[in-house]
Coordinates of C-alpha atoms (C1' of nucleotides) in Angstrom, one line a residue:
Chain A
X1 CA -15.1 48.0 -65.4
X2 CA -17.1 50.3 -67.6
X3 CA -20.4 50.2 -65.7
X4 CA -18.6 51.1 -62.5
X5 CA -17.0 54.1 -64.1
X6 CA -20.5 55.1 -65.3
X7 CA -21.6 55.4 -61.7
X8 CA -18.3 57.0 -60.6
X9 CA -18.5 59.3 -63.6
X10 CA -21.8 60.7 -62.5
X11 CA -20.4 61.4 -59.1
X12 CA -17.3 63.0 -60.5
X13 CA -19.5 65.3 -62.5
X14 CA -21.3 66.4 -59.4
X15 CA -17.9 67.0 -57.8
X16 CA -16.9 69.2 -60.7
X17 CA -20.2 71.1 -60.5
X18 CA -19.6 71.8 -56.8
X19 CA -16.1 73.2 -57.6
X20 CA -17.6 75.3 -60.4
X21 CA -20.1 76.7 -57.9
X22 CA -17.3 77.7 -55.6
X23 CA -18.0 74.9 -53.1
X24 CA -15.0 73.1 -51.4
X25 CA -16.1 69.4 -51.5
X26 CA -13.3 68.6 -49.0
X27 CA -13.0 71.3 -46.4
X28 CA -10.6 70.9 -43.5
X29 CA -13.0 72.0 -40.8
X30 CA -16.3 70.6 -39.5
X31 CA -18.5 72.0 -36.8
X32 CA -20.6 70.0 -34.3
X33 CA -22.6 71.0 -31.3
X34 CA -24.2 67.7 -30.5
X35 CA -24.0 64.0 -31.1
X36 CA -27.1 62.6 -32.9
X37 CA -27.7 60.4 -29.9
X38 CA -28.0 63.5 -27.7
X39 CA -30.9 64.7 -29.8
X40 CA -32.6 61.3 -29.9
X41 CA -32.3 61.1 -26.1
X42 CA -33.6 64.5 -25.2
X43 CA -35.7 65.4 -28.2
X44 CA -38.5 67.2 -26.3
X45 CA -36.0 69.5 -24.7
X46 CA -34.5 70.4 -28.1
X47 CA -37.8 71.1 -29.6
X48 CA -39.1 73.2 -26.7
X49 CA -36.0 75.3 -26.6
X50 CA -35.9 75.8 -30.3
X51 CA -32.2 75.8 -30.0
X52 CA -30.2 75.4 -33.2
X53 CA -28.0 72.3 -33.5
X54 CA -25.1 71.5 -35.7
X55 CA -24.5 67.9 -36.7
X56 CA -22.0 66.0 -38.7
X57 CA -22.2 62.6 -40.3
X58 CA -22.7 60.5 -43.4
X59 CA -25.7 60.4 -45.7
X60 CA -27.1 56.9 -45.3
X61 CA -30.4 57.2 -47.1
X62 CA -31.6 59.8 -49.5
X63 CA -35.0 60.8 -50.8
X64 CA -34.8 63.7 -53.2
X65 CA -37.9 65.5 -54.5
X66 CA -38.3 68.6 -56.5
X67 CA -38.1 71.3 -53.9
X68 CA -37.8 69.3 -50.7
X69 CA -35.7 66.3 -49.6
X70 CA -35.1 64.0 -46.8
X71 CA -32.1 62.0 -45.8
X72 CA -30.7 60.1 -42.8
X73 CA -27.5 61.4 -41.3
X74 CA -25.4 59.0 -39.3
X75 CA -22.6 59.7 -36.9
X76 CA -20.9 57.3 -34.5
X77 CA -23.8 57.6 -32.0
X78 CA -26.8 57.1 -34.2
X79 CA -28.9 58.1 -37.1
X80 CA -31.4 60.9 -37.6
X81 CA -33.6 62.2 -40.4
X82 CA -32.8 65.5 -42.0
X83 CA -35.4 67.7 -43.8
X84 CA -34.2 70.2 -46.3
X85 CA -36.5 72.6 -48.2
X86 CA -35.5 74.8 -51.1
X87 CA -37.3 77.8 -49.8
X88 CA -35.5 77.6 -46.5
X89 CA -32.0 77.3 -47.8
X90 CA -32.3 79.1 -51.0
X91 CA -32.2 78.1 -54.6
X92 CA -28.4 78.1 -54.9
X93 CA -27.9 76.0 -51.7
X94 CA -30.6 73.6 -52.7
X95 CA -28.7 73.0 -56.0
X96 CA -25.6 72.4 -54.0
X97 CA -27.5 69.9 -51.9
X98 CA -28.7 68.2 -55.0
X99 CA -25.1 67.1 -55.7
X100 CA -25.3 64.9 -52.7
X101 CA -25.1 61.1 -52.9
X102 CA -25.3 58.3 -50.5
X103 CA -22.1 58.1 -48.5
X104 CA -21.2 61.8 -48.6
X105 CA -20.2 63.5 -45.3
X106 CA -22.1 66.7 -44.6
X107 CA -22.5 69.3 -41.9
X108 CA -26.1 70.2 -41.1
X109 CA -27.3 73.3 -39.2
X110 CA -31.0 73.3 -38.1
X111 CA -33.7 72.8 -35.5
X112 CA -35.3 69.7 -34.1
X113 CA -38.9 69.0 -35.0
X114 CA -41.3 66.2 -35.8
X115 CA -42.5 65.5 -39.4
X116 CA -46.1 64.9 -40.3
X117 CA -45.5 61.2 -40.1
X118 CA -44.0 61.6 -36.6
X119 CA -40.4 61.0 -37.2
X120 CA -37.9 63.1 -35.2
X121 CA -36.0 65.2 -37.7
X122 CA -33.8 68.2 -38.2
X123 CA -35.3 71.2 -40.1
X124 CA -32.2 72.4 -42.1
X125 CA -31.3 76.0 -42.1
X126 CA -27.8 75.6 -43.5
X127 CA -25.9 72.8 -45.1
X128 CA -22.3 72.2 -46.1
X129 CA -20.3 69.5 -47.7
X130 CA -17.6 67.8 -45.7
X131 CA -16.6 65.0 -48.1
X132 CA -17.9 64.2 -51.5
X133 CA -17.7 60.4 -52.2
X134 CA -17.1 59.4 -55.7
X135 CA -17.6 55.6 -55.4
X136 CA -21.1 54.3 -54.6
X137 CA -21.7 52.3 -51.5
X138 CA -23.6 49.0 -52.2
X139 CA -27.3 49.7 -51.8
X140 CA -28.9 48.3 -48.7
X141 CA -32.4 49.4 -47.7
X142 CA -33.6 49.1 -44.2
X143 CA -37.1 49.5 -42.7
X144 CA -38.5 48.8 -39.3
X145 CA -41.4 46.4 -39.2
X146 CA -43.0 45.7 -35.9
X147 CA -39.9 47.0 -34.2
X148 CA -37.7 44.6 -36.1
X149 CA -35.2 45.8 -38.7
X150 CA -35.8 44.3 -42.1
X151 CA -33.0 44.7 -44.7
X152 CA -33.4 44.6 -48.4
X153 CA -30.5 43.7 -50.7
X154 CA -28.3 43.2 -47.7
X155 CA -24.5 43.1 -48.4
X156 CA -23.9 39.4 -47.8
X157 CA -21.1 38.2 -50.1
X158 CA -18.7 36.8 -47.6
X159 CA -15.7 37.3 -49.7
X160 CA -16.4 40.9 -50.3
X161 CA -17.3 41.4 -46.6
X162 CA -13.8 40.1 -45.6
X163 CA -11.9 41.8 -48.3
X164 CA -13.6 45.2 -47.9
X165 CA -14.3 45.2 -44.2
X166 CA -15.0 48.9 -44.2
X167 CA -18.0 48.2 -46.3
X168 CA -19.1 45.3 -44.1
X169 CA -18.8 47.6 -41.1
X170 CA -20.9 50.3 -42.7
X171 CA -23.6 48.0 -44.1
X172 CA -23.9 45.2 -41.5
X173 CA -24.4 46.9 -38.1
X174 CA -23.9 43.7 -36.1
X175 CA -20.3 43.5 -37.4
X176 CA -19.4 46.7 -35.6
X177 CA -21.0 45.3 -32.4
X178 CA -18.8 42.2 -32.6
X179 CA -15.7 44.3 -32.8
X180 CA -16.7 46.6 -30.1
X181 CA -17.3 43.5 -27.9
X182 CA -13.8 42.3 -28.9
X183 CA -12.3 45.5 -27.7
X184 CA -14.2 45.3 -24.4
X185 CA -13.1 41.7 -23.8
X186 CA -9.4 42.6 -24.3
X187 CA -9.8 45.7 -22.1
X188 CA -11.4 43.6 -19.4
X189 CA -8.6 41.0 -19.5
X190 CA -6.0 43.7 -19.0
X191 CA -8.0 45.3 -16.1
X192 CA -8.4 41.9 -14.5
X193 CA -4.7 41.1 -14.7
X194 CA -3.6 44.6 -13.8
X195 CA -5.8 44.4 -10.7
X196 CA -4.0 41.3 -9.7
X197 CA -0.6 43.0 -9.9
X198 CA 0.4 41.6 -13.2
X199 CA 2.4 43.9 -15.4
X200 CA 2.0 44.1 -19.1
X201 CA 5.2 43.6 -21.1
X202 CA 6.3 43.5 -24.7
X203 CA 8.7 40.9 -26.1
X204 CA 10.2 40.5 -29.6
X205 CA 8.0 39.6 -32.5
X206 CA 11.1 39.2 -34.6
X207 CA 13.1 36.4 -33.1
X208 CA 16.4 34.8 -34.2
X209 CA 15.1 31.5 -32.9
X210 CA 11.4 30.6 -32.5
X211 CA 9.9 28.3 -29.8
X212 CA 7.3 27.9 -27.2
X213 CA 4.9 26.0 -29.3
X214 CA 4.9 23.3 -32.0
X215 CA 4.3 25.1 -35.2
X216 CA 6.0 26.2 -38.4
X217 CA 7.1 29.8 -38.5
X218 CA 7.1 32.6 -41.0
X219 CA 10.7 33.5 -41.9
X220 CA 11.9 37.0 -42.7
X221 CA 15.3 38.6 -43.1
X222 CA 17.1 41.6 -41.7
X223 CA 19.1 43.1 -44.5
X224 CA 21.8 45.0 -42.6
X225 CA 22.5 42.2 -40.1
X226 CA 22.2 39.7 -43.0
X227 CA 20.3 37.3 -40.7
X228 CA 17.1 35.3 -40.9
X229 CA 14.5 36.2 -38.3
X230 CA 11.3 34.4 -37.4
X231 CA 8.0 35.8 -36.6
X232 CA 7.1 34.5 -33.2
X233 CA 4.9 31.5 -32.8
X234 CA 4.6 32.0 -29.1
X235 CA 5.9 34.4 -26.4
X236 CA 6.6 31.7 -23.9
X237 CA 10.3 31.6 -23.8
X238 CA 10.8 35.3 -23.6
X239 CA 8.2 35.7 -20.8
X240 CA 9.9 33.0 -18.8
X241 CA 13.2 34.9 -19.2
X242 CA 11.4 37.8 -17.5
X243 CA 10.4 35.5 -14.7
X244 CA 14.0 34.5 -14.4
X245 CA 14.9 38.2 -14.4
X246 CA 12.8 38.8 -11.3
X247 CA 9.3 39.7 -12.4
X248 CA 6.8 37.6 -10.6
X249 CA 3.6 38.3 -12.6
X250 CA 3.8 39.2 -16.3
X251 CA 1.4 39.1 -19.2
X252 CA 1.5 40.1 -22.9
X253 CA -1.3 40.6 -25.3
X254 CA 0.4 39.2 -28.3
X255 CA 0.0 38.7 -32.0
X256 CA 1.5 35.4 -32.9
X257 CA 2.2 33.9 -36.3
X258 CA 1.9 30.3 -37.4
X259 CA 2.6 29.2 -41.0
X260 CA 0.1 26.5 -41.2
X261 CA -3.4 25.7 -42.4
X262 CA -6.3 28.0 -42.2
X263 CA -9.9 27.2 -41.3
X264 CA -12.7 28.5 -39.2
X265 CA -10.5 28.2 -36.1
X266 CA -7.2 29.3 -37.5
X267 CA -5.8 32.5 -39.0
X268 CA -2.1 32.8 -39.8
X269 CA -1.8 35.7 -37.4
X270 CA -3.9 35.6 -34.3
X271 CA -4.0 37.1 -30.8
X272 CA -3.1 35.4 -27.6
X273 CA -2.8 36.5 -24.0
X274 CA 0.1 34.8 -22.3
X275 CA 0.7 35.1 -18.6
X276 CA 3.3 33.8 -16.2
X277 CA 3.0 33.8 -12.4
X278 CA 5.9 32.8 -10.2
X279 CA 5.3 30.5 -7.2
X280 CA 2.0 29.3 -8.8
X281 CA 1.2 26.0 -10.3
X282 CA -1.4 24.9 -12.8
X283 CA -4.1 24.7 -10.2
X284 CA -3.7 28.3 -9.3
X285 CA -3.8 29.1 -13.0
X286 CA -7.1 27.2 -13.4
X287 CA -8.6 29.3 -10.6
X288 CA -7.3 32.5 -12.2
X289 CA -8.6 31.8 -15.7
X290 CA -12.0 30.5 -14.4
X291 CA -12.4 33.7 -12.4
X292 CA -11.4 35.9 -15.4
X293 CA -13.6 34.3 -17.9
X294 CA -16.7 34.2 -15.7
X295 CA -16.2 37.9 -14.9
X296 CA -16.1 38.6 -18.6
X297 CA -19.1 36.5 -19.3
X298 CA -21.1 38.4 -16.7
X299 CA -20.2 41.7 -18.2
X300 CA -20.5 40.8 -21.9
X301 CA -23.3 38.3 -21.9
X302 CA -25.1 39.7 -18.9
X303 CA -24.9 36.4 -17.1
X304 CA -23.1 33.1 -17.0
X305 CA -25.4 31.4 -19.5
X306 CA -25.3 32.2 -23.2
X307 CA -25.8 30.5 -26.5
X308 CA -23.0 29.5 -28.8
X309 CA -23.5 27.7 -32.0
X310 CA -26.9 26.5 -31.1
X311 CA -25.8 25.1 -27.6
X312 CA -26.6 26.6 -24.3
X313 CA -23.3 27.3 -22.4
X314 CA -23.2 27.6 -18.7
X315 CA -20.1 29.1 -17.2
X316 CA -21.1 28.8 -13.6
X317 CA -18.1 28.0 -11.4
X318 CA -16.6 25.6 -10.6
X319 CA -16.0 24.1 -14.1
X320 CA -15.4 20.5 -14.5
X321 CA -11.8 19.4 -14.1
X322 CA -10.9 15.9 -15.3
X323 CA -7.7 14.2 -16.5
X324 CA -7.3 13.2 -20.0
X325 CA -7.1 9.6 -19.0
X326 CA -10.3 9.7 -16.9
X327 CA -12.1 11.4 -19.8
X328 CA -11.0 8.7 -22.1
X329 CA -12.3 6.2 -19.6
X330 CA -15.6 8.0 -19.5
X331 CA -16.1 8.5 -23.2
X332 CA -14.2 5.7 -24.9
X333 CA -14.7 3.1 -22.1
X334 CA -11.1 2.0 -21.9
X335 CA -8.5 2.3 -19.2
X336 CA -5.4 3.5 -20.9
X337 CA -3.3 3.0 -17.8
X338 CA -3.9 -0.8 -17.9
X339 CA -3.2 -1.1 -21.6
X340 CA 0.0 -1.9 -23.4
X341 CA 1.1 0.2 -26.4
X342 CA 0.1 -2.7 -28.7
X343 CA -3.4 -2.9 -27.2
X344 CA -3.8 0.9 -27.7
X345 CA -2.7 0.6 -31.3
X346 CA -5.2 -2.2 -31.8
X347 CA -7.9 -0.1 -30.2
X348 CA -7.2 2.7 -32.7
X349 CA -7.3 0.3 -35.6
X350 CA -10.7 -1.0 -34.5
X351 CA -12.0 2.5 -34.3
X352 CA -10.5 3.7 -37.5
X353 CA -8.2 6.2 -35.8
X354 CA -5.3 6.8 -38.1
X355 CA -1.9 7.0 -36.4
X356 CA 1.0 8.6 -38.1
X357 CA 3.3 8.5 -35.0
X358 CA 2.8 5.4 -32.8
X359 CA 4.0 6.7 -29.5
X360 CA 2.2 6.6 -26.1
X361 CA 1.6 10.4 -26.0
X362 CA 0.4 10.8 -29.5
X363 CA -2.0 7.8 -29.3
X364 CA -3.6 9.2 -26.1
X365 CA -4.0 12.6 -27.9
X366 CA -5.6 10.9 -30.9
X367 CA -8.0 8.8 -28.9
X368 CA -8.9 12.0 -26.9
X369 CA -9.6 13.9 -30.1
X370 CA -11.7 11.2 -31.5
X371 CA -13.8 10.2 -28.5
X372 CA -13.8 13.0 -26.1
X373 CA -13.3 16.4 -27.7
X374 CA -16.6 16.5 -29.6
X375 CA -18.5 16.0 -26.3
X376 CA -16.9 18.9 -24.5
X377 CA -19.6 21.5 -24.8
X378 CA -19.6 23.0 -21.2
X379 CA -16.5 24.6 -19.9
X380 CA -14.0 22.1 -18.8
X381 CA -10.3 21.9 -17.7
X382 CA -8.8 18.8 -19.3
X383 CA -5.7 18.0 -17.2
X384 CA -2.6 15.9 -17.0
X385 CA -1.3 15.4 -20.5
X386 CA 1.4 13.0 -21.7
X387 CA 4.9 14.4 -21.2
X388 CA 5.9 13.5 -24.7
X389 CA 3.6 16.1 -26.3
X390 CA 4.3 18.8 -23.6
X391 CA 8.1 19.6 -23.7
X392 CA 7.8 22.7 -21.5
X393 CA 5.6 21.4 -18.7
X394 CA 6.7 19.9 -15.4
X395 CA 6.0 16.2 -14.7
X396 CA 3.5 15.1 -12.0
X397 CA 5.3 14.1 -8.8
X398 CA 3.7 10.7 -8.9
X399 CA 4.0 9.9 -12.6
X400 CA 7.0 11.0 -14.7
X401 CA 5.2 10.3 -18.0
X402 CA 2.4 12.8 -17.2
X403 CA 2.7 16.5 -16.9
X404 CA 0.9 19.2 -14.9
X405 CA -0.9 20.7 -17.9
X406 CA -4.4 21.7 -18.8
X407 CA -6.4 22.8 -21.8
X408 CA -9.7 24.7 -21.6
X409 CA -12.5 23.6 -23.9
X410 CA -15.8 25.4 -24.3
X411 CA -18.3 24.4 -26.9
X412 CA -15.6 22.2 -28.5
X413 CA -13.3 25.2 -29.0
X414 CA -9.8 24.9 -27.5
X415 CA -9.4 28.3 -25.9
X416 CA -6.5 27.9 -23.6
X417 CA -3.4 25.9 -22.7
X418 CA -1.5 26.1 -19.5
X419 CA 1.0 24.3 -17.3
X420 CA 3.1 24.2 -14.3
X421 CA 6.3 25.3 -16.1
X422 CA 9.3 23.1 -16.2
X423 CA 12.1 24.8 -14.4
X424 CA 14.6 22.0 -14.1
X425 CA 17.3 23.0 -16.6
X426 CA 18.7 19.5 -17.0
X427 CA 15.3 18.0 -17.8
X428 CA 14.4 21.0 -20.0
X429 CA 17.6 20.5 -22.1
X430 CA 16.8 16.8 -22.5
X431 CA 13.3 17.5 -23.7
X432 CA 14.3 20.2 -26.1
X433 CA 17.0 18.0 -27.5
X434 CA 14.4 15.3 -28.0
X435 CA 12.4 17.9 -30.0
X436 CA 15.4 18.4 -32.2
X437 CA 15.5 14.7 -32.8
X438 CA 11.9 14.8 -33.9
X439 CA 12.7 17.6 -36.2
X440 CA 15.5 15.6 -37.8
X441 CA 13.0 12.8 -38.4
X442 CA 10.9 15.2 -40.4
X443 CA 8.6 16.8 -37.9
X444 CA 8.6 20.4 -39.2
X445 CA 6.7 21.7 -36.2
X446 CA 9.4 20.6 -33.7
X447 CA 11.8 23.3 -32.6
X448 CA 15.5 23.7 -32.4
X449 CA 17.2 24.0 -29.0
X450 CA 17.2 27.6 -27.7
X451 CA 20.6 27.6 -26.0
X452 CA 20.1 31.2 -24.6
X453 CA 16.8 30.1 -23.0
X454 CA 18.4 27.1 -21.5
X455 CA 21.3 29.2 -20.2
X456 CA 18.8 31.6 -18.6
X457 CA 17.0 28.7 -16.9
X458 CA 20.3 27.4 -15.5
X459 CA 20.6 30.5 -13.5
X460 CA 17.4 29.5 -11.8
X461 CA 13.7 29.9 -12.6
X462 CA 11.2 29.9 -9.7
X463 CA 8.3 27.5 -9.8
X464 CA 5.9 29.1 -12.2
X465 CA 2.5 28.7 -13.7
X466 CA 1.9 29.8 -17.2
X467 CA -1.1 30.2 -19.5
X468 CA -1.9 31.0 -23.1
X469 CA -5.4 32.1 -24.1
X470 CA -6.7 32.2 -27.6
X471 CA -8.3 35.7 -27.6
X472 CA -9.9 35.4 -31.0
X473 CA -11.6 32.2 -29.9
X474 CA -12.8 33.7 -26.7
X475 CA -14.3 36.6 -28.8
X476 CA -15.9 34.0 -31.1
X477 CA -17.5 32.4 -28.0
X478 CA -18.9 35.6 -26.6
X479 CA -20.1 37.0 -29.9
X480 CA -21.6 33.7 -31.2
X481 CA -19.3 33.9 -34.2
X482 CA -18.8 30.8 -36.2
X483 CA -15.5 31.7 -37.8
X484 CA -12.3 33.3 -36.6
X485 CA -12.6 35.5 -39.7
X486 CA -15.7 37.1 -38.2
X487 CA -13.7 38.4 -35.2
X488 CA -10.6 39.6 -37.0
X489 CA -11.0 42.9 -38.9
X490 CA -8.8 41.9 -41.8
X491 CA -8.5 38.1 -42.0
X492 CA -5.9 36.6 -44.3
X493 CA -7.1 36.1 -47.8
X494 CA -5.5 34.9 -51.0
X495 CA -4.5 37.8 -53.2
X496 CA -6.7 38.1 -56.2
Chain B
rG1 C1' -5.3 17.8 -49.3
rG2 C1' -10.7 15.3 -50.0
rG3 C1' -16.1 16.1 -50.7
rC4 C1' -20.2 19.4 -51.6
rC5 C1' -21.9 24.3 -53.0
rA6 C1' -21.4 29.2 -55.2
rG7 C1' -19.4 33.1 -58.8
rU8 C1' -24.5 36.7 -64.2
rA9 C1' -25.1 44.9 -63.9
rA10 C1' -22.6 48.8 -58.3
rC11 C1' -25.9 45.6 -54.6
rU12 C1' -29.6 41.4 -54.2
rC13 C1' -31.0 37.7 -57.4
rA14 C1' -33.8 35.2 -62.0
rG15 C1' -32.3 32.9 -66.5
rU16 C1' -36.8 26.5 -68.6
rC17 C1' -35.0 21.9 -73.5
rG18 C1' -28.2 25.0 -75.8
rG19 C1' -30.8 29.9 -79.8
rU20 C1' -26.1 35.8 -78.5
rA21 C1' -29.1 38.2 -71.1
rG22 C1' -33.5 39.9 -67.4
rA23 C1' -35.9 42.0 -62.7
rG24 C1' -35.8 45.1 -58.3
rU25 C1' -32.7 48.5 -56.1
rA26 C1' -28.8 52.0 -57.5
rU27 C1' -27.4 55.6 -61.7
rC28 C1' -28.9 59.5 -65.4
rG29 C1' -33.2 62.8 -67.5
rC30 C1' -38.1 65.0 -66.6
rC31 C1' -42.3 65.7 -62.9
rC32 C1' -43.0 66.1 -57.7
rU33 C1' -42.7 71.6 -51.0
rU34 C1' -43.5 66.6 -44.7
rU35 C1' -41.1 61.7 -47.6
rU36 C1' -39.4 57.1 -45.5
rA37 C1' -37.9 50.1 -49.3
rA38 C1' -41.2 57.9 -51.3
rG39 C1' -43.8 57.9 -56.1
rG40 C1' -44.7 58.5 -61.7
rC41 C1' -42.7 58.5 -66.8
rG42 C1' -38.4 57.6 -69.7
rA43 C1' -33.1 56.2 -70.6
rG44 C1' -28.4 54.1 -70.0
rA45 C1' -25.6 50.2 -67.8
rG46 C1' -22.9 43.2 -68.6
rU47 C1' -15.7 40.0 -71.1
rC48 C1' -22.3 35.7 -67.5
rG49 C1' -15.0 34.5 -62.5
rA50 C1' -11.0 32.9 -66.4
rA51 C1' -9.1 29.6 -70.3
rG52 C1' -9.9 25.7 -73.6
rG53 C1' -13.3 22.2 -76.0
rU54 C1' -18.1 20.2 -78.2
rU55 C1' -21.7 22.7 -81.4
rC56 C1' -24.2 26.2 -87.0
rG57 C1' -24.8 28.4 -82.1
rA58 C1' -22.7 28.0 -75.0
rA59 C1' -24.4 31.9 -69.0
rU60 C1' -26.4 26.9 -70.0
rC61 C1' -22.9 20.7 -71.9
rC62 C1' -17.5 18.8 -71.2
rU63 C1' -12.3 19.7 -69.4
rU64 C1' -8.9 22.6 -66.8
rU65 C1' -8.3 26.6 -63.6
rC66 C1' -9.1 31.0 -60.1
rU67 C1' -11.7 32.9 -55.8
rG68 C1' -14.9 32.2 -51.8
rG69 C1' -18.1 29.4 -48.5
rC70 C1' -19.5 24.9 -45.8
rU71 C1' -17.4 20.3 -44.3
rC72 C1' -13.8 16.2 -43.3
rA73 C1' -8.7 15.3 -42.4
rC74 C1' -4.1 17.7 -40.5
rC75 C1' -1.4 21.0 -37.9
rA76 C1' -2.6 24.9 -33.2

RNA sequence: GGGCCAGUAACUCAGUCGGUAGAGUAUCGCCCUUUUAAGGCGAGAGUCGAAGGUUCGAAUCCUUUCUGGCUCACCA
């Protein structure tokens, strides 16, 4: 792009001029005595003591005049105005300063004072380059009007924001806040679980056989071993091996990979927290996750009420708990338990619900998605799913077709999935073999039988409750983000 | 995969009925010693996402295509 090189050329010329003047534009060392926030917080003290301060940061606005200039310096803690006068720093140094552009990193030595217009500033005594930038940042101007920040020419192109996240972070301050919140949430989850004597573990991302969820995997290859490996779609089967191995409470913060569609709720790689607790069932897990998420809400949102996507969410305990069948009764006005398969298929036809697979479990799932899911705004545990769509969960004692499983929905987002884990090796083998049958019939999301996992279970797995939480979606909820792309630094994009 | 919308200067955007492209900011030059979307004067900067077509002539009309957004469906 010729025009771009025109802008870059101008900066490279300045760089050259600095070198000719004997200035190192990329020195190895920087000095700093204070964070900018320190000065903003205790400005009066700094002014009174007339103590020199040394600041580092990046030039974020620049007003050059003939013999005096102003710019704003930004470090991680904040922004402050810098005042620099030719007669204070000398002709030569002022010429050096004039080679500055927006985006350069500089070292400023000076004293704190107020300008005539009343803005706290640094009166520069000495000035050094730390990094000369040769590519111009997009121009965004910012002013404060009645206490509110108003932006001009804001950097809004979503594609550029996702592809060049470093620019998005620099130019849209709320983006940084979102990711700081993300970090806090994950930290709190770890602390919460650590305090309950869970231990954090790591299990393979590269797996010879994938499982633990219904999804298509990414396939890769180990050259020396000459074998195909899969990027994990879930951690479940390995974490259960650890329970078999004697750990009683384990969790993993895990990147999982699913080779399927992308939309505002799905990114090919995403973050889950999976946890397993021996001698617990799905009721215990419900209590655990309810406590964890309400604690996070208190900390992050400052209370149990907050807004998401235009709706007021109230996380006050206890959350509603209702079986999928009772919810269908409530919202679709039908009693699944008293209907035959034929009647259910008819019902779907009447309501224009398309069925690809006409089995009991699948139909219940479809009716639920159509009638119930859109109504689930407030936090709710949807419980007791059909066995057919839950091959790793234990059946209810009173109904072999229903399993002890729940999903958490908040504001229509499915943010968690949990069950009382199936620990009967004979039943587990039958269910996994049934999956293989489905796969042979063309269901690419169904898994192959993991013989090693079954063998492990044959040695004995204690009764266990397990949970998978969609971390990205939880972050979306607490940061009022509409798309998963807004809570992942570098979301997957097509190559250009 | 379907529907709708968008893509024009580094950024944000105009561009009428088809007549070979504009503004603000940014950049460059000059002036400017407390400015703050600094200001004044002047200058340069574009493969109009890409390809093909219609036309004397296309940013504009048609077709195809790429990228992104929103949304519906599906998977999770």
